mmCIF file of C-alpha atoms in Angstrom:
data_model
loop_
_atom_site.group_PDB
_atom_site.id
_atom_site.type_symbol
_atom_site.label_atom_id
_atom_site.label_comp_id
_atom_site.label_asym_id
_atom_site.label_seq_id
_atom_site.Cartn_x
_atom_site.Cartn_y
_atom_site.Cartn_z
ATOM 1 C CA ARG A 1 -127.029 178.090 101.946
ATOM 2 C CA SER A 2 -127.378 174.738 104.774
ATOM 3 C CA ASP A 3 -127.725 171.452 103.407
ATOM 4 C CA TYR A 4 -129.538 170.761 106.379
ATOM 5 C CA GLN A 5 -132.956 169.550 105.692
ATOM 6 C CA PRO A 6 -135.826 170.031 108.000
ATOM 7 C CA LEU A 7 -138.135 167.755 109.719
ATOM 8 C CA ASP A 8 -141.385 166.989 108.480
ATOM 9 C CA ARG A 9 -143.295 169.957 108.272
ATOM 10 C CA ARG A 10 -147.126 170.354 109.335
ATOM 11 C CA PRO A 11 -149.239 169.830 106.250
ATOM 12 C CA ILE A 12 -150.699 173.608 105.352
ATOM 13 C CA GLN A 13 -152.665 175.089 102.412
ATOM 14 C CA SER A 14 -152.039 178.128 102.820
ATOM 15 C CA ARG A 15 -148.098 177.246 103.160
ATOM 16 C CA ASN A 16 -148.632 177.660 98.964
ATOM 17 C CA THR A 17 -150.743 180.417 98.742
ATOM 18 C CA ARG A 18 -149.346 183.510 96.731
ATOM 19 C CA TRP A 19 -150.053 185.940 99.634
ATOM 20 C CA ALA A 20 -148.076 183.392 101.743
ATOM 21 C CA ALA A 21 -145.551 183.282 99.170
ATOM 22 C CA GLY A 22 -145.557 187.887 98.889
ATOM 23 C CA ILE A 23 -144.597 188.028 102.360
ATOM 24 C CA THR A 24 -142.420 185.437 103.042
ATOM 25 C CA ASN A 25 -140.383 186.954 99.793
ATOM 26 C CA VAL A 26 -140.638 190.722 101.801
ATOM 27 C CA LEU A 27 -139.395 188.939 105.499
ATOM 28 C CA VAL A 28 -136.194 187.750 102.861
ATOM 29 C CA ARG A 29 -135.230 190.157 101.924
ATOM 30 C CA CYS A 30 -135.443 192.440 105.046
ATOM 31 C CA ARG A 31 -133.118 189.524 106.624
ATOM 32 C CA VAL A 32 -135.748 188.622 109.041
ATOM 33 C CA SER A 33 -134.661 185.488 111.083
ATOM 34 C CA PRO A 34 -136.416 182.447 111.559
ATOM 35 C CA ASN A 35 -135.645 181.927 114.926
ATOM 36 C CA ALA A 36 -136.715 185.594 115.198
ATOM 37 C CA ILE A 37 -140.522 184.641 114.020
ATOM 38 C CA SER A 38 -140.545 181.952 115.962
ATOM 39 C CA ILE A 39 -139.757 184.214 119.324
ATOM 40 C CA PHE A 40 -142.168 186.615 118.093
ATOM 41 C CA GLY A 41 -144.915 184.107 118.055
ATOM 42 C CA MET A 42 -144.395 182.755 121.182
ATOM 43 C CA LEU A 43 -144.616 186.081 122.703
ATOM 44 C CA ALA A 44 -147.693 187.413 121.004
ATOM 45 C CA ALA A 45 -148.982 184.069 122.139
ATOM 46 C CA ILE A 46 -148.066 185.593 126.244
ATOM 47 C CA ALA A 47 -149.590 189.051 124.883
ATOM 48 C CA ALA A 48 -152.556 186.815 123.947
ATOM 49 C CA GLY A 49 -152.938 185.300 127.498
ATOM 50 C CA ALA A 50 -152.501 187.919 129.346
ATOM 51 C CA LEU A 51 -155.227 190.077 127.757
ATOM 52 C CA PHE A 52 -157.418 187.332 128.612
ATOM 53 C CA VAL A 53 -156.445 187.233 132.001
ATOM 54 C CA LEU A 54 -157.434 190.751 132.206
ATOM 55 C CA THR A 55 -160.928 190.043 130.663
ATOM 56 C CA SER A 56 -161.510 189.173 134.087
ATOM 57 C CA TYR A 57 -160.886 192.994 135.848
ATOM 58 C CA THR A 58 -162.648 194.505 133.010
ATOM 59 C CA SER A 59 -166.503 194.529 131.191
ATOM 60 C CA GLY A 60 -168.154 196.196 128.669
ATOM 61 C CA LEU A 61 -166.458 197.818 125.795
ATOM 62 C CA GLY A 62 -162.760 197.255 127.405
ATOM 63 C CA GLN A 63 -163.684 193.344 128.037
ATOM 64 C CA ARG A 64 -164.608 193.010 124.261
ATOM 65 C CA ALA A 65 -161.767 195.056 122.943
ATOM 66 C CA LEU A 66 -159.096 192.401 124.961
ATOM 67 C CA TRP A 67 -161.292 189.062 123.353
ATOM 68 C CA LEU A 68 -160.957 190.536 120.165
ATOM 69 C CA SER A 69 -157.217 191.675 120.888
ATOM 70 C CA GLY A 70 -156.417 188.331 122.548
ATOM 71 C CA GLY A 71 -157.775 186.841 119.131
ATOM 72 C CA LEU A 72 -156.169 188.447 116.647
ATOM 73 C CA LEU A 73 -152.568 187.479 118.743
ATOM 74 C CA CYS A 74 -153.553 184.013 118.559
ATOM 75 C CA GLN A 75 -153.661 184.262 114.843
ATOM 76 C CA VAL A 76 -150.790 186.420 115.099
ATOM 77 C CA ARG A 77 -148.807 183.715 116.535
ATOM 78 C CA LEU A 78 -150.229 180.740 113.785
ATOM 79 C CA LEU A 79 -148.833 183.306 110.889
ATOM 80 C CA CYS A 80 -145.295 183.641 113.088
ATOM 81 C CA ASN A 81 -145.770 179.703 113.187
ATOM 82 C CA LEU A 82 -146.193 179.569 109.019
ATOM 83 C CA PHE A 83 -143.671 181.960 108.344
ATOM 84 C CA ASP A 84 -140.736 180.973 110.534
ATOM 85 C CA GLY A 85 -140.651 177.872 108.195
ATOM 86 C CA MET A 86 -141.065 179.505 104.869
ATOM 87 C CA VAL A 87 -138.171 181.937 105.774
ATOM 88 C CA ALA A 88 -135.498 179.104 106.618
ATOM 89 C CA VAL A 89 -136.256 177.161 103.526
ATOM 90 C CA ALA A 90 -136.396 180.149 101.488
ATOM 91 C CA ARG A 91 -132.938 182.074 102.809
ATOM 92 C CA GLY A 92 -131.267 178.190 103.049
ATOM 93 C CA THR A 93 -130.664 179.112 106.488
ATOM 94 C CA ALA A 94 -132.704 175.652 107.847
ATOM 95 C CA SER A 95 -131.208 173.744 110.898
ATOM 96 C CA ALA A 96 -131.654 171.199 114.050
ATOM 97 C CA LYS A 97 -131.068 174.491 116.108
ATOM 98 C CA GLY A 98 -133.807 175.964 114.184
ATOM 99 C CA GLU A 99 -136.021 173.224 115.292
ATOM 100 C CA LEU A 100 -135.587 173.950 119.000
ATOM 101 C CA TYR A 101 -136.932 177.327 118.211
ATOM 102 C CA ASN A 102 -139.981 176.121 116.638
ATOM 103 C CA GLU A 103 -141.183 173.493 119.136
ATOM 104 C CA VAL A 104 -140.042 175.128 122.680
ATOM 105 C CA PRO A 105 -141.687 178.513 122.157
ATOM 106 C CA ASP A 106 -144.735 176.733 120.756
ATOM 107 C CA ARG A 107 -145.019 174.912 124.196
ATOM 108 C CA VAL A 108 -144.769 178.187 125.774
ATOM 109 C CA SER A 109 -147.340 179.976 123.854
ATOM 110 C CA ASP A 110 -149.899 176.729 123.876
ATOM 111 C CA ALA A 111 -149.103 176.896 128.407
ATOM 112 C CA ALA A 112 -149.446 181.125 127.965
ATOM 113 C CA ILE A 113 -152.899 181.135 126.090
ATOM 114 C CA PHE A 114 -154.517 178.277 127.707
ATOM 115 C CA LEU A 115 -153.605 179.405 131.306
ATOM 116 C CA GLY A 116 -154.837 182.770 130.428
ATOM 117 C CA LEU A 117 -158.160 181.438 129.251
ATOM 118 C CA GLY A 118 -158.033 179.719 132.786
ATOM 119 C CA TYR A 119 -157.740 183.148 134.580
ATOM 120 C CA ALA A 120 -160.056 185.089 131.821
ATOM 121 C CA ALA A 121 -163.444 186.034 132.433
ATOM 122 C CA GLY A 122 -165.887 183.056 132.946
ATOM 123 C CA GLY A 123 -162.975 180.640 133.108
ATOM 124 C CA ASN A 124 -162.308 178.086 135.245
ATOM 125 C CA VAL A 125 -158.488 177.690 136.654
ATOM 126 C CA ALA A 126 -157.717 174.184 136.837
ATOM 127 C CA LEU A 127 -159.397 173.659 133.181
ATOM 128 C CA GLY A 128 -156.928 176.048 132.379
ATOM 129 C CA TYR A 129 -154.186 173.970 133.914
ATOM 130 C CA GLY A 130 -155.245 170.744 132.493
ATOM 131 C CA ALA A 131 -155.584 172.560 128.571
ATOM 132 C CA ALA A 132 -152.446 173.579 128.686
ATOM 133 C CA ILE A 133 -151.160 169.884 130.173
ATOM 134 C CA VAL A 134 -152.850 168.083 127.557
ATOM 135 C CA ALA A 135 -152.113 171.052 124.380
ATOM 136 C CA VAL A 136 -148.187 170.346 125.566
ATOM 137 C CA PHE A 137 -148.734 166.554 125.771
ATOM 138 C CA VAL A 138 -149.916 166.234 122.198
ATOM 139 C CA ALA A 139 -146.817 167.795 120.801
ATOM 140 C CA TYR A 140 -145.012 165.095 123.214
ATOM 141 C CA VAL A 141 -146.506 162.481 122.077
ATOM 142 C CA ARG A 142 -145.796 163.553 118.508
ATOM 143 C CA ALA A 143 -142.225 164.668 118.958
ATOM 144 C CA THR A 144 -141.539 161.629 121.435
ATOM 145 C CA ALA A 145 -142.903 159.036 118.702
ATOM 146 C CA LYS A 146 -140.946 160.599 115.919
ATOM 147 C CA SER A 147 -137.548 160.252 118.201
ATOM 148 C CA ILE A 148 -138.215 156.343 117.752
ATOM 149 C CA GLY A 149 -138.359 156.194 114.086
ATOM 150 C CA ALA A 150 -142.215 157.044 113.522
ATOM 151 C CA PRO A 151 -143.556 159.719 111.070
ATOM 152 C CA HIS A 152 -144.169 163.241 112.589
ATOM 153 C CA ASP A 153 -148.108 162.740 112.705
ATOM 154 C CA PHE A 154 -149.879 166.257 112.596
ATOM 155 C CA CYS A 155 -153.207 164.518 112.787
ATOM 156 C CA GLY A 156 -156.337 166.026 114.541
ATOM 157 C CA PRO A 157 -158.969 166.837 115.376
ATOM 158 C CA LEU A 158 -157.187 168.947 117.643
ATOM 159 C CA ALA A 159 -153.865 169.705 116.544
ATOM 160 C CA LYS A 160 -152.520 173.038 117.221
ATOM 161 C CA PRO A 161 -154.221 174.725 114.103
ATOM 162 C CA GLN A 162 -157.785 173.192 115.472
ATOM 163 C CA ARG A 163 -156.924 174.296 119.359
ATOM 164 C CA MET A 164 -156.145 177.880 117.827
ATOM 165 C CA ALA A 165 -159.553 178.314 115.779
ATOM 166 C CA LEU A 166 -161.416 176.978 118.908
ATOM 167 C CA VAL A 167 -159.424 180.031 120.670
ATOM 168 C CA THR A 168 -159.786 182.432 118.411
ATOM 169 C CA LEU A 169 -163.734 181.800 117.331
ATOM 170 C CA LEU A 170 -164.492 181.848 121.421
ATOM 171 C CA ALA A 171 -162.424 184.789 121.489
ATOM 172 C CA LEU A 172 -164.415 186.880 118.081
ATOM 173 C CA TYR A 173 -167.943 185.656 119.702
ATOM 174 C CA LEU A 174 -167.710 186.947 123.355
ATOM 175 C CA ALA A 175 -165.916 190.201 121.485
ATOM 176 C CA CYS A 176 -168.931 191.101 119.372
ATOM 177 C CA SER A 177 -172.109 189.239 120.151
ATOM 178 C CA PRO A 178 -175.021 190.871 122.318
ATOM 179 C CA SER A 179 -174.743 190.037 126.157
ATOM 180 C CA GLU A 180 -178.092 188.228 126.162
ATOM 181 C CA TRP A 181 -176.774 185.430 123.556
ATOM 182 C CA ARG A 182 -174.261 184.283 126.493
ATOM 183 C CA TRP A 183 -174.180 180.745 128.047
ATOM 184 C CA SER A 184 -175.119 180.113 131.420
ATOM 185 C CA PHE A 185 -172.211 177.514 131.424
ATOM 186 C CA GLY A 186 -169.697 179.471 130.467
ATOM 187 C CA GLU A 187 -167.914 179.851 126.911
ATOM 188 C CA THR A 188 -164.614 179.819 127.801
ATOM 189 C CA GLN A 189 -165.660 176.395 130.004
ATOM 190 C CA ALA A 190 -166.505 175.163 127.625
ATOM 191 C CA VAL A 191 -163.879 175.406 124.739
ATOM 192 C CA LEU A 192 -161.603 174.497 127.592
ATOM 193 C CA TRP A 193 -163.247 171.247 128.185
ATOM 194 C CA MET A 194 -163.336 170.816 123.954
ATOM 195 C CA VAL A 195 -159.519 171.168 124.127
ATOM 196 C CA VAL A 196 -159.068 169.071 127.201
ATOM 197 C CA ALA A 197 -161.206 166.001 125.702
ATOM 198 C CA GLY A 198 -160.382 166.550 122.180
ATOM 199 C CA GLY A 199 -156.543 166.909 122.917
ATOM 200 C CA LEU A 200 -156.004 163.986 124.903
ATOM 201 C CA PHE A 201 -158.357 162.173 121.618
ATOM 202 C CA THR A 202 -155.502 163.122 119.732
ATOM 203 C CA ALA A 203 -153.114 162.138 122.078
ATOM 204 C CA PHE A 204 -154.718 158.903 121.665
ATOM 205 C CA ARG A 205 -155.025 158.622 117.845
ATOM 206 C CA ARG A 206 -151.264 159.792 117.383
ATOM 207 C CA LEU A 207 -149.994 156.938 119.524
ATOM 208 C CA ARG A 208 -152.175 154.318 118.184
ATOM 209 C CA ARG A 209 -150.951 155.039 114.626
ATOM 210 C CA ALA A 210 -147.313 155.046 115.792
ATOM 211 C CA ALA A 211 -147.695 151.945 117.278
ATOM 212 C CA ARG A 212 -148.759 150.567 114.329
ATOM 213 C CA TYR A 213 -146.457 151.911 112.447
ATOM 214 C CA LEU A 214 -143.540 151.041 114.234
ATOM 215 C CA GLU A 215 -144.904 147.458 114.318
ATOM 216 C CA THR A 216 -145.240 147.282 110.606
ATOM 217 C CA VAL A 217 -142.243 148.114 110.036
ATOM 218 C CA SER A 218 -140.724 145.910 112.990
ATOM 219 C CA ASN A 219 -142.330 142.861 111.407
ATOM 220 C CA LYS A 220 -140.970 143.687 107.926
ATOM 221 C CA PRO A 221 -138.325 140.898 107.160
#
């Protein structure tokens, strides 16, 4: 077993549920690698982004199926983010290398999903790139603050879980709602705008909180 202590972990309520513990035990018994779970989550996100792109080339039930599948894959990505850490702790295999497998695939996942939405039906390419950049920037602020002594800060309002919740709700809405309910402005573009604006505000909050913490620490006698 490794003596490595994982860095501050994102507070996730479902981590303490019986169903999450049960699935973790199954994965541990099957000797599934935490890093493999992280990679699988990234592949699920890339697949989600690809399905979103394909909505531009289909219509009707086919398009609805693509939206639904993409939304479900976004949730698979989040589940992988949950179980990679739980399995690593349960197996005693947490390591510094595991932190890389935890962080880098997450950035690829964010970019794939939001770029996919940019090219999706009703999307906007520039907004897709903007949302991808902002999502990565939010994580960059957290990692940079941690590297200079501040604690990991997972505050929102648009941290990763909230971003994925927005994307999943969008996908489910476009998959299940009647065509008459569609917005003239475009639901996809609206969500991308929310990710950009909310992400920038989230990054600002994290920067301010980190600066206050570091200032407080530096002023201590």
